[in-house]
Amino acid sequence: MTTKAIKTINLSRDFGPVRAVDNLSINVEPGIVFGFLGPNGSGKTTTI
Protein backbone atom coordinates (compact mmCIF):
# COMPACT_ATOMS: atom_id res chain seq x y z
CA MET A 1 0.00 0.00 0.00
CA THR A 2 1.37 3.41 -1.01
CA THR A 3 1.47 6.30 1.45
CA LYS A 4 -0.49 9.32 0.21
CA ALA A 5 0.61 12.93 0.66
CA ILE A 6 -3.05 14.00 0.45
CA LYS A 7 -6.05 11.71 0.71
CA THR A 8 -9.74 12.50 1.10
CA ILE A 9 -12.67 10.13 0.66
CA ASN A 10 -16.22 11.42 0.12
CA LEU A 11 -15.51 14.83 1.67
CA SER A 12 -18.54 17.14 1.95
CA ARG A 13 -18.91 20.50 3.72
CA ASP A 14 -22.08 22.50 4.28
CA PHE A 15 -22.55 26.09 5.43
CA GLY A 16 -26.19 26.17 6.46
CA PRO A 17 -28.23 25.34 3.34
CA VAL A 18 -25.23 25.77 0.99
CA ARG A 19 -23.11 22.74 0.11
CA ALA A 20 -19.60 24.12 -0.56
CA VAL A 21 -17.92 20.76 -1.23
CA ASP A 22 -19.87 17.71 -2.40
CA ASN A 23 -18.51 14.15 -2.19
CA LEU A 24 -14.87 14.96 -3.09
CA SER A 25 -12.25 12.19 -3.20
CA ILE A 26 -8.57 12.97 -3.92
CA ASN A 27 -5.39 10.87 -3.77
CA VAL A 28 -2.05 12.64 -4.32
CA GLU A 29 1.18 10.67 -4.18
CA PRO A 30 4.27 12.11 -2.41
CA GLY A 31 6.48 14.16 -4.73
CA ILE A 32 3.64 15.04 -7.13
CA VAL A 33 2.94 18.69 -7.96
CA PHE A 34 -0.81 19.17 -7.62
CA GLY A 35 -2.88 22.19 -8.64
CA PHE A 36 -6.31 22.96 -7.28
CA LEU A 37 -8.09 25.38 -9.61
CA GLY A 38 -11.60 26.79 -9.73
CA PRO A 39 -13.60 30.00 -9.87
CA ASN A 40 -14.14 32.27 -6.86
CA GLY A 41 -16.55 30.74 -4.38
CA SER A 42 -16.14 27.17 -5.61
CA GLY A 43 -14.89 25.71 -2.29
CA LYS A 44 -11.11 25.53 -2.84
CA THR A 45 -10.15 27.09 0.49
CA THR A 46 -12.86 25.16 2.33
CA THR A 47 -11.47 21.91 0.94
CA ILE A 48 -7.88 22.71 1.91
mmCIF file of C-alpha atoms in Angstrom:
data_model
loop_
_atom_site.group_PDB
_atom_site.id
_atom_site.type_symbol
_atom_site.label_atom_id
_atom_site.label_comp_id
_atom_site.label_asym_id
_atom_site.label_seq_id
_atom_site.Cartn_x
_atom_site.Cartn_y
_atom_site.Cartn_z
ATOM 1 C CA MET A 1 0.000 0.000 0.000
ATOM 2 C CA THR A 2 1.369 3.411 -1.006
ATOM 3 C CA THR A 3 1.475 6.304 1.452
ATOM 4 C CA LYS A 4 -0.494 9.315 0.213
ATOM 5 C CA ALA A 5 0.613 12.935 0.657
ATOM 6 C CA ILE A 6 -3.049 13.996 0.453
ATOM 7 C CA LYS A 7 -6.050 11.714 0.713
ATOM 8 C CA THR A 8 -9.743 12.502 1.095
ATOM 9 C CA ILE A 9 -12.666 10.134 0.658
ATOM 10 C CA ASN A 10 -16.217 11.420 0.119
ATOM 11 C CA LEU A 11 -15.512 14.835 1.675
ATOM 12 C CA SER A 12 -18.541 17.140 1.952
ATOM 13 C CA ARG A 13 -18.906 20.505 3.715
ATOM 14 C CA ASP A 14 -22.077 22.499 4.284
ATOM 15 C CA PHE A 15 -22.554 26.087 5.435
ATOM 16 C CA GLY A 16 -26.194 26.174 6.456
ATOM 17 C CA PRO A 17 -28.234 25.337 3.344
ATOM 18 C CA VAL A 18 -25.230 25.775 0.992
ATOM 19 C CA ARG A 19 -23.105 22.740 0.112
ATOM 20 C CA ALA A 20 -19.602 24.124 -0.560
ATOM 21 C CA VAL A 21 -17.922 20.759 -1.230
ATOM 22 C CA ASP A 22 -19.868 17.708 -2.398
ATOM 23 C CA ASN A 23 -18.508 14.152 -2.189
ATOM 24 C CA LEU A 24 -14.874 14.963 -3.090
ATOM 25 C CA SER A 25 -12.250 12.194 -3.202
ATOM 26 C CA ILE A 26 -8.568 12.971 -3.918
ATOM 27 C CA ASN A 27 -5.391 10.867 -3.772
ATOM 28 C CA VAL A 28 -2.054 12.637 -4.319
ATOM 29 C CA GLU A 29 1.182 10.669 -4.182
ATOM 30 C CA PRO A 30 4.268 12.107 -2.409
ATOM 31 C CA GLY A 31 6.480 14.162 -4.732
ATOM 32 C CA ILE A 32 3.636 15.038 -7.127
ATOM 33 C CA VAL A 33 2.940 18.686 -7.957
ATOM 34 C CA PHE A 34 -0.806 19.170 -7.621
ATOM 35 C CA GLY A 35 -2.877 22.193 -8.644
ATOM 36 C CA PHE A 36 -6.314 22.959 -7.279
ATOM 37 C CA LEU A 37 -8.092 25.383 -9.607
ATOM 38 C CA GLY A 38 -11.604 26.791 -9.729
ATOM 39 C CA PRO A 39 -13.599 30.004 -9.871
ATOM 40 C CA ASN A 40 -14.143 32.271 -6.861
ATOM 41 C CA GLY A 41 -16.553 30.741 -4.383
ATOM 42 C CA SER A 42 -16.143 27.172 -5.614
ATOM 43 C CA GLY A 43 -14.886 25.711 -2.288
ATOM 44 C CA LYS A 44 -11.105 25.525 -2.843
ATOM 45 C CA THR A 45 -10.147 27.089 0.491
ATOM 46 C CA THR A 46 -12.857 25.160 2.325
ATOM 47 C CA THR A 47 -11.470 21.906 0.937
ATOM 48 C CA ILE A 48 -7.882 22.705 1.908
#
